Amino acid sequence: MENQVQEVKSRIDIVELIRSYIPLQKGGKNFKALCPFHNEHTPSFMVSSQLQSFKCFGCNKSGDAITFIEEIEGVEFPEALRMLAERAGIKLKEVKEAPEQSRKQKLFEINHLAEEYFNFLLTKHKFGKVALDYLKNRGLKEETIKVFGIGYSPNSWDSLGNFLLKKGYFLEDIVASGLAITKEGGRHFYDRFRGRVMFPYRDSQGRTIGFSARILEAEKDQPKYINTPQTPIYDKGSSLYGIDLGKTEIKKADEAIVVEGQMDMISPFQAGVKNIVAAGGTSLTQNQLRVLLRYSKNLALCFDTDFAGDSASQRGIEVAEELEMNIRVVTLPKEFKDADEVVKKDPEIFKKAIEEAKPINDFYFDSAL
């Protein structure tokens, strides 16, 4: 095992690794940055290319590439080693890949390809123009669309499925990924998502695990959103939209802001509030909060301003209290429906609401009035 650890470490450049998480600036022989593990205004986080190590002179965290992954991802040594081995293209010899792991890897690949396919159609193809105009009208910049991998599924019965089949994937794996549905005894299929804006869900490692798909125009008997069903890699009750992008800032700010929907997360993120994730239109679950606990035990709940939003806040509080988290509740101005609307009007209103978030006792008192 020790040989494998050394092999992995020798194949990972700690500067490039850390740069994939936070911006680094050259400072003499070393690199410096604002520490991702605590809040600071002057860079005290140093990375040495020569020593292949990091040290923060503010919070005293230090170590090598494996230590960095343990800290930033909130994982134990074996998982950190596995993640780095995967990054370096090394197969860990002493750990046999179980058949279910091999299957999961295929599903990650299929979902990643689907994300790229949908994003290409949205940003580079005439089919996606209506959806692109819709997103721009909602205030999204091209860079934001790129960062979040937002896409468009064409109004076609089988275009994605055929694209993936041509890439060499089996129909049974495409169906297992949740992207296609079989009919007529499994001989034929159709794409699950058609004519919708596609919001990819990624896990904390940035792997695409599923999608939430929004219809462009309201149609009779058509739900506004449909999601990837339960799969070996996607569980709605354990997934947080934007966790891959928000986790570093959550750790740094030592607080996670939790909103309801995808746009409620994207708009504040675009406006500079980056320690944020979305519950995905569902009540917070223990599994979702356990993911957040890797990065902080402090929570700011910011759900919609309607009765359903108040109810979701109360349920979220109950679950968070069971996990002994510290909770604040954000009260948005009543003239706005949700975080997205507030940010569209003025990001400073949203930022002020976050600053003035109330402890749970005050929230319960105000709710009773």
mmCIF file of C-alpha atoms in Angstrom:
data_model
loop_
_atom_site.group_PDB
_atom_site.id
_atom_site.type_symbol
_atom_site.label_atom_id
_atom_site.label_comp_id
_atom_site.label_asym_id
_atom_site.label_seq_id
_atom_site.Cartn_x
_atom_site.Cartn_y
_atom_site.Cartn_z
ATOM 1 C CA MET A 1 0.000 0.000 0.000
ATOM 2 C CA GLU A 2 2.851 2.402 0.879
ATOM 3 C CA ASN A 3 4.272 2.025 -2.640
ATOM 4 C CA GLN A 4 0.903 2.952 -4.123
ATOM 5 C CA VAL A 5 0.622 6.013 -1.892
ATOM 6 C CA GLN A 6 4.044 7.209 -3.039
ATOM 7 C CA GLU A 7 3.192 6.496 -6.676
ATOM 8 C CA VAL A 8 -0.004 8.535 -6.444
ATOM 9 C CA LYS A 9 1.755 11.430 -4.703
ATOM 10 C CA SER A 10 4.553 11.407 -7.284
ATOM 11 C CA ARG A 11 2.019 11.723 -10.114
ATOM 12 C CA ILE A 12 0.104 14.635 -8.566
ATOM 13 C CA ASP A 13 1.390 18.198 -8.763
ATOM 14 C CA ILE A 14 0.080 19.838 -5.600
ATOM 15 C CA VAL A 15 0.102 23.280 -7.235
ATOM 16 C CA GLU A 16 -2.182 22.141 -10.060
ATOM 17 C CA LEU A 17 -4.327 20.164 -7.630
ATOM 18 C CA ILE A 18 -4.948 23.109 -5.306
ATOM 19 C CA ARG A 19 -5.333 25.489 -8.250
ATOM 20 C CA SER A 20 -8.281 23.376 -9.413
ATOM 21 C CA TYR A 21 -10.038 24.385 -6.158
ATOM 22 C CA ILE A 22 -8.874 27.956 -5.490
ATOM 23 C CA PRO A 23 -6.988 30.706 -7.396
ATOM 24 C CA LEU A 24 -3.239 30.766 -6.684
ATOM 25 C CA GLN A 25 -0.805 33.651 -7.114
ATOM 26 C CA LYS A 26 2.939 33.305 -7.612
ATOM 27 C CA GLY A 27 4.926 34.675 -4.690
ATOM 28 C CA GLY A 28 8.662 34.086 -5.097
ATOM 29 C CA LYS A 29 9.373 30.345 -5.196
ATOM 30 C CA ASN A 30 5.969 29.513 -3.750
ATOM 31 C CA PHE A 31 2.311 30.219 -4.445
ATOM 32 C CA LYS A 32 -0.123 31.998 -2.148
ATOM 33 C CA ALA A 33 -3.889 32.277 -1.775
ATOM 34 C CA LEU A 34 -6.687 33.139 0.591
ATOM 35 C CA CYS A 35 -7.057 30.061 2.780
ATOM 36 C CA PRO A 36 -9.975 27.798 1.782
ATOM 37 C CA PHE A 37 -10.273 26.548 5.370
ATOM 38 C CA HIS A 38 -10.945 29.815 7.202
ATOM 39 C CA ASN A 39 -12.080 33.361 6.466
ATOM 40 C CA GLU A 40 -9.327 35.891 5.825
ATOM 41 C CA HIS A 41 -8.639 39.037 3.792
ATOM 42 C CA THR A 42 -4.867 38.731 3.399
ATOM 43 C CA PRO A 43 -3.409 35.561 1.822
ATOM 44 C CA SER A 44 -1.690 33.379 4.418
ATOM 45 C CA PHE A 45 -2.082 30.044 2.590
ATOM 46 C CA MET A 46 1.189 28.966 0.954
ATOM 47 C CA VAL A 47 1.847 26.155 -1.515
ATOM 48 C CA SER A 48 5.351 24.878 -2.235
ATOM 49 C CA SER A 49 6.009 23.252 -5.592
ATOM 50 C CA GLN A 50 9.443 22.140 -4.406
ATOM 51 C CA LEU A 51 8.198 20.461 -1.213
ATOM 52 C CA GLN A 52 4.826 19.428 -2.701
ATOM 53 C CA SER A 53 3.104 20.684 0.427
ATOM 54 C CA PHE A 54 0.834 23.455 1.709
ATOM 55 C CA LYS A 55 0.661 25.445 4.933
ATOM 56 C CA CYS A 56 -1.696 28.129 6.191
ATOM 57 C CA PHE A 57 -0.009 30.540 8.602
ATOM 58 C CA GLY A 58 -3.434 31.728 9.737
ATOM 59 C CA CYS A 59 -5.172 28.519 10.838
ATOM 60 C CA ASN A 60 -2.044 26.275 10.845
ATOM 61 C CA LYS A 61 -3.496 23.609 8.549
ATOM 62 C CA SER A 62 -0.716 21.950 6.571
ATOM 63 C CA GLY A 63 0.129 18.775 4.699
ATOM 64 C CA ASP A 64 0.525 17.136 1.313
ATOM 65 C CA ALA A 65 -1.871 16.472 -1.573
ATOM 66 C CA ILE A 66 -3.691 13.718 0.320
ATOM 67 C CA THR A 67 -4.135 15.908 3.399
ATOM 68 C CA PHE A 68 -5.512 18.700 1.218
ATOM 69 C CA ILE A 69 -8.153 16.408 -0.300
ATOM 70 C CA GLU A 70 -9.069 15.061 3.146
ATOM 71 C CA GLU A 71 -9.644 18.623 4.373
ATOM 72 C CA ILE A 72 -11.311 20.171 1.335
ATOM 73 C CA GLU A 73 -13.572 17.205 0.542
ATOM 74 C CA GLY A 74 -14.243 16.122 4.109
ATOM 75 C CA VAL A 75 -13.216 12.511 3.419
ATOM 76 C CA GLU A 76 -11.016 9.928 5.129
ATOM 77 C CA PHE A 77 -7.577 8.815 3.896
ATOM 78 C CA PRO A 78 -8.728 5.831 1.741
ATOM 79 C CA GLU A 79 -11.252 7.952 -0.173
ATOM 80 C CA ALA A 80 -8.757 10.811 -0.602
ATOM 81 C CA LEU A 81 -6.206 8.348 -1.990
ATOM 82 C CA ARG A 82 -8.794 6.868 -4.359
ATOM 83 C CA MET A 83 -9.774 10.329 -5.624
ATOM 84 C CA LEU A 84 -6.168 11.293 -6.306
ATOM 85 C CA ALA A 85 -5.421 7.934 -7.936
ATOM 86 C CA GLU A 86 -8.370 8.470 -10.267
ATOM 87 C CA ARG A 87 -7.117 11.978 -11.043
ATOM 88 C CA ALA A 88 -3.639 10.611 -11.822
ATOM 89 C CA GLY A 89 -4.963 7.731 -13.922
ATOM 90 C CA ILE A 90 -3.626 5.103 -11.524
ATOM 91 C CA LYS A 91 -5.517 1.933 -10.690
ATOM 92 C CA LEU A 92 -4.989 0.965 -7.072
ATOM 93 C CA LYS A 93 -3.743 -2.623 -7.338
ATOM 94 C CA GLU A 94 -4.675 -3.830 -3.872
ATOM 95 C CA VAL A 95 -8.246 -2.616 -4.155
ATOM 96 C CA LYS A 96 -10.230 -4.700 -6.600
ATOM 97 C CA GLU A 97 -12.914 -2.703 -8.335
ATOM 98 C CA ALA A 98 -16.237 -4.317 -7.541
ATOM 99 C CA PRO A 99 -18.632 -4.876 -10.462
ATOM 100 C CA GLU A 100 -21.007 -2.258 -9.039
ATOM 101 C CA GLN A 101 -18.170 0.314 -9.000
ATOM 102 C CA SER A 102 -17.420 -0.393 -12.649
ATOM 103 C CA ARG A 103 -21.115 0.053 -13.458
ATOM 104 C CA LYS A 104 -21.239 3.316 -11.535
ATOM 105 C CA GLN A 105 -18.221 4.600 -13.461
ATOM 106 C CA LYS A 106 -20.096 4.001 -16.720
ATOM 107 C CA LEU A 107 -23.081 5.922 -15.398
ATOM 108 C CA PHE A 108 -20.847 8.855 -14.444
ATOM 109 C CA GLU A 109 -19.415 8.841 -17.979
ATOM 110 C CA ILE A 110 -22.856 8.691 -19.603
ATOM 111 C CA ASN A 111 -24.197 11.560 -17.511
ATOM 112 C CA HIS A 112 -21.095 13.643 -18.195
ATOM 113 C CA LEU A 113 -21.460 13.106 -21.939
ATOM 114 C CA ALA A 114 -25.141 14.023 -21.705
ATOM 115 C CA GLU A 115 -24.220 17.260 -19.907
ATOM 116 C CA GLU A 116 -21.759 18.145 -22.677
ATOM 117 C CA TYR A 117 -24.344 17.251 -25.348
ATOM 118 C CA PHE A 118 -27.083 19.388 -23.788
ATOM 119 C CA ASN A 119 -24.694 22.311 -23.206
ATOM 120 C CA PHE A 120 -23.495 22.193 -26.824
ATOM 121 C CA LEU A 121 -27.076 22.297 -28.114
ATOM 122 C CA LEU A 122 -27.894 25.238 -25.840
ATOM 123 C CA THR A 123 -24.844 27.360 -26.595
ATOM 124 C CA LYS A 124 -23.736 26.355 -30.095
ATOM 125 C CA HIS A 125 -26.770 25.012 -32.002
ATOM 126 C CA LYS A 126 -29.850 26.685 -33.455
ATOM 127 C CA PHE A 127 -32.049 24.152 -31.607
ATOM 128 C CA GLY A 128 -31.068 25.781 -28.326
ATOM 129 C CA LYS A 129 -31.664 29.433 -29.250
ATOM 130 C CA VAL A 130 -35.100 29.672 -27.608
ATOM 131 C CA ALA A 131 -33.757 28.158 -24.381
ATOM 132 C CA LEU A 132 -30.638 30.359 -24.458
ATOM 133 C CA ASP A 133 -32.786 33.479 -24.910
ATOM 134 C CA TYR A 134 -34.957 32.322 -22.001
ATOM 135 C CA LEU A 135 -31.930 31.958 -19.698
ATOM 136 C CA LYS A 136 -30.433 35.291 -20.749
ATOM 137 C CA ASN A 137 -33.788 36.973 -20.149
ATOM 138 C CA ARG A 138 -33.618 35.520 -16.643
ATOM 139 C CA GLY A 139 -30.314 37.296 -16.156
ATOM 140 C CA LEU A 140 -27.794 34.491 -16.636
ATOM 141 C CA LYS A 141 -24.436 35.340 -18.171
ATOM 142 C CA GLU A 142 -22.694 33.064 -20.668
ATOM 143 C CA GLU A 143 -19.913 32.335 -18.169
ATOM 144 C CA THR A 144 -22.477 31.270 -15.555
ATOM 145 C CA ILE A 145 -24.161 28.939 -18.044
ATOM 146 C CA LYS A 146 -20.748 27.418 -18.779
ATOM 147 C CA VAL A 147 -19.741 27.032 -15.108
ATOM 148 C CA PHE A 148 -23.007 25.281 -14.208
ATOM 149 C CA GLY A 149 -23.054 23.218 -17.428
ATOM 150 C CA ILE A 150 -26.651 24.252 -18.152
ATOM 151 C CA GLY A 151 -28.032 22.812 -21.379
ATOM 152 C CA TYR A 152 -31.050 22.126 -23.539
ATOM 153 C CA SER A 153 -32.659 18.794 -24.400
ATOM 154 C CA PRO A 154 -34.112 18.922 -27.927
ATOM 155 C CA ASN A 155 -37.777 18.177 -28.490
ATOM 156 C CA SER A 156 -36.876 14.838 -30.022
ATOM 157 C CA TRP A 157 -37.787 11.324 -28.965
ATOM 158 C CA ASP A 158 -34.368 9.714 -29.344
ATOM 159 C CA SER A 159 -31.583 12.187 -30.201
ATOM 160 C CA LEU A 160 -29.671 11.831 -26.917
ATOM 161 C CA GLY A 161 -30.109 8.059 -26.785
ATOM 162 C CA ASN A 162 -28.808 7.652 -30.331
ATOM 163 C CA PHE A 163 -25.879 9.985 -29.578
ATOM 164 C CA LEU A 164 -24.885 7.827 -26.597
ATOM 165 C CA LEU A 165 -25.362 4.575 -28.528
ATOM 166 C CA LYS A 166 -23.009 5.889 -31.217
ATOM 167 C CA LYS A 167 -20.471 6.616 -28.475
ATOM 168 C CA GLY A 168 -20.452 2.881 -27.723
ATOM 169 C CA TYR A 169 -22.671 2.663 -24.634
ATOM 170 C CA PHE A 170 -25.251 -0.084 -24.233
ATOM 171 C CA LEU A 171 -28.940 0.765 -24.077
ATOM 172 C CA GLU A 172 -29.272 -0.944 -20.682
ATOM 173 C CA ASP A 173 -26.663 1.448 -19.222
ATOM 174 C CA ILE A 174 -28.302 4.506 -20.813
ATOM 175 C CA VAL A 175 -31.614 3.416 -19.270
ATOM 176 C CA ALA A 176 -29.902 2.739 -15.916
ATOM 177 C CA SER A 177 -28.574 6.313 -15.970
ATOM 178 C CA GLY A 178 -32.153 7.600 -16.065
ATOM 179 C CA LEU A 179 -31.702 9.341 -19.417
ATOM 180 C CA ALA A 180 -33.845 6.963 -21.471
ATOM 181 C CA ILE A 181 -36.964 4.866 -20.967
ATOM 182 C CA THR A 182 -37.644 1.561 -22.704
ATOM 183 C CA LYS A 183 -40.918 0.542 -24.311
ATOM 184 C CA GLU A 184 -42.354 -2.487 -26.105
ATOM 185 C CA GLY A 185 -40.627 -5.016 -23.899
ATOM 186 C CA GLY A 186 -37.292 -3.220 -23.946
ATOM 187 C CA ARG A 187 -36.723 -3.374 -27.705
ATOM 188 C CA HIS A 188 -37.203 0.372 -28.206
ATOM 189 C CA PHE A 189 -36.574 3.484 -26.141
ATOM 190 C CA TYR A 190 -37.270 7.194 -25.900
ATOM 191 C CA ASP A 191 -35.397 10.050 -24.225
ATOM 192 C CA ARG A 192 -36.701 10.975 -20.782
ATOM 193 C CA PHE A 193 -35.977 14.705 -21.207
ATOM 194 C CA ARG A 194 -37.360 16.499 -24.263
ATOM 195 C CA GLY A 195 -37.696 20.216 -24.975
ATOM 196 C CA ARG A 196 -36.412 21.318 -21.564
ATOM 197 C CA VAL A 197 -33.698 23.450 -19.982
ATOM 198 C CA MET A 198 -31.278 21.030 -18.324
ATOM 199 C CA PHE A 199 -29.656 21.716 -14.947
ATOM 200 C CA PRO A 200 -26.962 19.087 -14.235
ATOM 201 C CA TYR A 201 -26.606 17.739 -10.716
ATOM 202 C CA ARG A 202 -23.038 16.951 -9.676
ATOM 203 C CA ASP A 203 -21.664 15.323 -6.571
ATOM 204 C CA SER A 204 -19.087 16.982 -4.326
ATOM 205 C CA GLN A 205 -16.319 15.663 -6.593
ATOM 206 C CA GLY A 206 -17.829 17.381 -9.631
ATOM 207 C CA ARG A 207 -19.086 14.192 -11.292
ATOM 208 C CA THR A 208 -22.400 14.551 -13.136
ATOM 209 C CA ILE A 209 -24.970 12.302 -11.465
ATOM 210 C CA GLY A 210 -28.332 13.458 -12.833
ATOM 211 C CA PHE A 211 -30.479 16.324 -14.073
ATOM 212 C CA SER A 212 -33.363 18.583 -13.182
ATOM 213 C CA ALA A 213 -35.227 19.586 -16.340
ATOM 214 C CA ARG A 214 -37.450 22.670 -16.621
ATOM 215 C CA ILE A 215 -40.098 23.025 -19.284
ATOM 216 C CA LEU A 216 -39.847 26.191 -21.383
ATOM 217 C CA GLU A 217 -43.532 26.810 -21.925
ATOM 218 C CA ALA A 218 -46.364 25.662 -19.694
ATOM 219 C CA GLU A 219 -48.217 22.748 -21.269
ATOM 220 C CA LYS A 220 -51.293 20.938 -20.114
ATOM 221 C CA ASP A 221 -50.526 17.774 -18.143
ATOM 222 C CA GLN A 222 -46.782 18.529 -18.217
ATOM 223 C CA PRO A 223 -44.954 19.104 -14.911
ATOM 224 C CA LYS A 224 -42.823 22.238 -14.672
ATOM 225 C CA TYR A 225 -39.822 20.168 -13.564
ATOM 226 C CA ILE A 226 -38.901 16.542 -14.019
ATOM 227 C CA ASN A 227 -35.836 14.944 -12.475
ATOM 228 C CA THR A 228 -33.576 11.974 -12.963
ATOM 229 C CA PRO A 229 -35.159 9.015 -11.144
ATOM 230 C CA GLN A 230 -33.352 7.063 -8.439
ATOM 231 C CA THR A 231 -30.247 5.456 -9.957
ATOM 232 C CA PRO A 232 -27.095 3.782 -8.578
ATOM 233 C CA ILE A 233 -25.391 7.223 -8.583
ATOM 234 C CA TYR A 234 -28.306 9.653 -8.035
ATOM 235 C CA ASP A 235 -30.484 9.915 -4.967
ATOM 236 C CA LYS A 236 -32.578 13.088 -4.808
ATOM 237 C CA GLY A 237 -32.706 12.974 -1.014
ATOM 238 C CA SER A 238 -28.900 12.924 -0.752
ATOM 239 C CA SER A 239 -28.041 15.409 -3.514
ATOM 240 C CA LEU A 240 -27.520 19.158 -3.244
ATOM 241 C CA TYR A 241 -27.547 21.343 -6.330
ATOM 242 C CA GLY A 242 -24.294 23.297 -6.631
ATOM 243 C CA ILE A 243 -22.369 21.450 -3.908
ATOM 244 C CA ASP A 244 -19.392 21.034 -6.251
ATOM 245 C CA LEU A 245 -19.163 24.811 -6.701
ATOM 246 C CA GLY A 246 -20.217 25.930 -3.232
ATOM 247 C CA LYS A 247 -18.300 23.554 -0.959
ATOM 248 C CA THR A 248 -15.009 25.474 -0.820
ATOM 249 C CA GLU A 249 -16.734 28.766 -0.008
ATOM 250 C CA ILE A 250 -18.962 27.027 2.557
ATOM 251 C CA LYS A 251 -15.858 25.741 4.336
ATOM 252 C CA LYS A 252 -14.216 29.140 4.087
ATOM 253 C CA ALA A 253 -17.252 31.096 5.354
ATOM 254 C CA ASP A 254 -18.052 28.332 7.864
ATOM 255 C CA GLU A 255 -21.718 28.545 6.899
ATOM 256 C CA ALA A 256 -23.919 27.026 4.201
ATOM 257 C CA ILE A 257 -26.803 29.035 2.775
ATOM 258 C CA VAL A 258 -29.537 26.649 1.620
ATOM 259 C CA VAL A 259 -32.182 27.803 -0.880
ATOM 260 C CA GLU A 260 -34.997 25.931 -2.641
ATOM 261 C CA GLY A 261 -34.562 25.811 -6.410
ATOM 262 C CA GLN A 262 -31.758 25.816 -8.956
ATOM 263 C CA MET A 263 -32.238 29.452 -10.013
ATOM 264 C CA ASP A 264 -32.380 30.468 -6.342
ATOM 265 C CA MET A 265 -28.847 29.112 -6.053
ATOM 266 C CA ILE A 266 -27.471 30.243 -9.432
ATOM 267 C CA SER A 267 -28.517 33.913 -9.215
ATOM 268 C CA PRO A 268 -26.851 34.628 -5.832
ATOM 269 C CA PHE A 269 -23.772 32.636 -6.912
ATOM 270 C CA GLN A 270 -23.483 34.786 -10.041
ATOM 271 C CA ALA A 271 -23.833 37.884 -7.819
ATOM 272 C CA GLY A 272 -20.936 36.783 -5.600
ATOM 273 C CA VAL A 273 -22.677 34.841 -2.813
ATOM 274 C CA LYS A 274 -20.929 31.506 -3.284
ATOM 275 C CA ASN A 275 -21.310 29.611 0.002
ATOM 276 C CA ILE A 276 -24.689 28.408 -1.224
ATOM 277 C CA VAL A 277 -26.497 25.249 -2.372
ATOM 278 C CA ALA A 278 -30.066 24.345 -3.316
ATOM 279 C CA ALA A 279 -32.144 21.615 -1.719
ATOM 280 C CA GLY A 280 -33.739 21.113 -5.133
ATOM 281 C CA GLY A 281 -37.357 21.910 -4.353
ATOM 282 C CA THR A 282 -37.499 19.288 -1.648
ATOM 283 C CA SER A 283 -37.548 19.426 2.130
ATOM 284 C CA LEU A 284 -34.073 19.089 3.572
ATOM 285 C CA THR A 285 -33.127 15.558 4.519
ATOM 286 C CA GLN A 286 -30.596 14.216 6.994
ATOM 287 C CA ASN A 287 -28.546 12.832 4.120
ATOM 288 C CA GLN A 288 -28.322 16.259 2.475
ATOM 289 C CA LEU A 289 -27.302 17.871 5.748
ATOM 290 C CA ARG A 290 -24.676 15.194 6.384
ATOM 291 C CA VAL A 291 -23.063 16.253 3.103
ATOM 292 C CA LEU A 292 -23.014 19.866 4.329
ATOM 293 C CA LEU A 293 -21.549 18.798 7.678
ATOM 294 C CA ARG A 294 -18.328 17.854 5.875
ATOM 295 C CA TYR A 295 -17.803 21.573 5.307
ATOM 296 C CA SER A 296 -19.607 23.392 8.140
ATOM 297 C CA LYS A 297 -22.077 22.812 10.965
ATOM 298 C CA ASN A 298 -23.576 26.287 10.470
ATOM 299 C CA LEU A 299 -26.682 26.672 8.344
ATOM 300 C CA ALA A 300 -28.659 29.636 6.969
ATOM 301 C CA LEU A 301 -32.040 28.527 5.596
ATOM 302 C CA CYS A 302 -33.432 30.762 2.853
ATOM 303 C CA PHE A 303 -36.621 29.255 1.464
ATOM 304 C CA ASP A 304 -39.464 30.879 -0.488
ATOM 305 C CA THR A 305 -41.619 33.528 1.173
ATOM 306 C CA ASP A 306 -44.917 31.641 0.802
ATOM 307 C CA PHE A 307 -46.549 29.241 3.270
ATOM 308 C CA ALA A 308 -44.777 26.278 1.662
ATOM 309 C CA GLY A 309 -41.455 28.057 2.183
ATOM 310 C CA ASP A 310 -42.200 28.635 5.874
ATOM 311 C CA SER A 311 -43.168 24.982 6.251
ATOM 312 C CA ALA A 312 -39.963 23.891 4.500
ATOM 313 C CA SER A 313 -37.938 26.089 6.864
ATOM 314 C CA GLN A 314 -39.585 24.536 9.907
ATOM 315 C CA ARG A 315 -38.972 21.000 8.637
ATOM 316 C CA GLY A 316 -35.383 21.917 7.795
ATOM 317 C CA ILE A 317 -34.865 23.270 11.305
ATOM 318 C CA GLU A 318 -36.155 20.050 12.856
ATOM 319 C CA VAL A 319 -33.812 17.880 10.786
ATOM 320 C CA ALA A 320 -30.818 20.179 11.355
ATOM 321 C CA GLU A 321 -31.429 20.240 15.106
ATOM 322 C CA GLU A 322 -31.324 16.439 15.162
ATOM 323 C CA LEU A 323 -27.798 16.713 13.755
ATOM 324 C CA GLU A 324 -26.911 19.450 16.269
ATOM 325 C CA MET A 325 -26.282 22.064 13.583
ATOM 326 C CA ASN A 326 -26.321 25.806 14.279
ATOM 327 C CA ILE A 327 -29.229 27.345 12.392
ATOM 328 C CA ARG A 328 -30.207 30.809 11.216
ATOM 329 C CA VAL A 329 -33.298 31.591 9.142
ATOM 330 C CA VAL A 330 -33.172 34.190 6.371
ATOM 331 C CA THR A 331 -36.288 36.351 6.019
ATOM 332 C CA LEU A 332 -36.714 37.724 2.501
ATOM 333 C CA PRO A 333 -38.892 40.806 1.864
ATOM 334 C CA LYS A 334 -42.488 39.648 1.386
ATOM 335 C CA GLU A 335 -42.859 41.399 -1.980
ATOM 336 C CA PHE A 336 -40.475 38.838 -3.456
ATOM 337 C CA LYS A 337 -41.289 35.194 -4.059
ATOM 338 C CA ASP A 338 -37.813 33.723 -3.685
ATOM 339 C CA ALA A 339 -34.060 34.334 -3.629
ATOM 340 C CA ASP A 340 -33.891 34.509 -7.428
ATOM 341 C CA GLU A 341 -36.390 37.385 -7.549
ATOM 342 C CA VAL A 342 -34.587 39.289 -4.790
ATOM 343 C CA VAL A 343 -31.209 39.040 -6.523
ATOM 344 C CA LYS A 344 -32.714 40.077 -9.868
ATOM 345 C CA LYS A 345 -34.036 43.237 -8.205
ATOM 346 C CA ASP A 346 -30.903 44.027 -6.205
ATOM 347 C CA PRO A 347 -28.203 41.603 -4.978
ATOM 348 C CA GLU A 348 -27.523 43.902 -2.018
ATOM 349 C CA ILE A 349 -31.035 43.261 -0.661
ATOM 350 C CA PHE A 350 -30.253 39.545 -0.651
ATOM 351 C CA LYS A 351 -26.845 40.022 0.961
ATOM 352 C CA LYS A 352 -28.401 42.198 3.677
ATOM 353 C CA ALA A 353 -31.066 39.547 4.343
ATOM 354 C CA ILE A 354 -28.297 36.962 4.816
ATOM 355 C CA GLU A 355 -26.456 39.245 7.247
ATOM 356 C CA GLU A 356 -29.665 39.811 9.231
ATOM 357 C CA ALA A 357 -30.708 36.142 9.344
ATOM 358 C CA LYS A 358 -32.380 35.287 12.653
ATOM 359 C CA PRO A 359 -31.622 32.555 15.165
ATOM 360 C CA ILE A 360 -34.307 29.877 15.223
ATOM 361 C CA ASN A 361 -36.016 31.117 18.394
ATOM 362 C CA ASP A 362 -36.638 34.520 16.815
ATOM 363 C CA PHE A 363 -37.923 32.831 13.661
ATOM 364 C CA TYR A 364 -40.423 30.736 15.628
ATOM 365 C CA PHE A 365 -41.566 33.811 17.539
ATOM 366 C CA ASP A 366 -42.112 35.830 14.348
ATOM 367 C CA SER A 367 -43.908 32.900 12.679
ATOM 368 C CA ALA A 368 -46.348 32.722 15.592
ATOM 369 C CA LEU A 369 -47.369 36.379 15.243
#
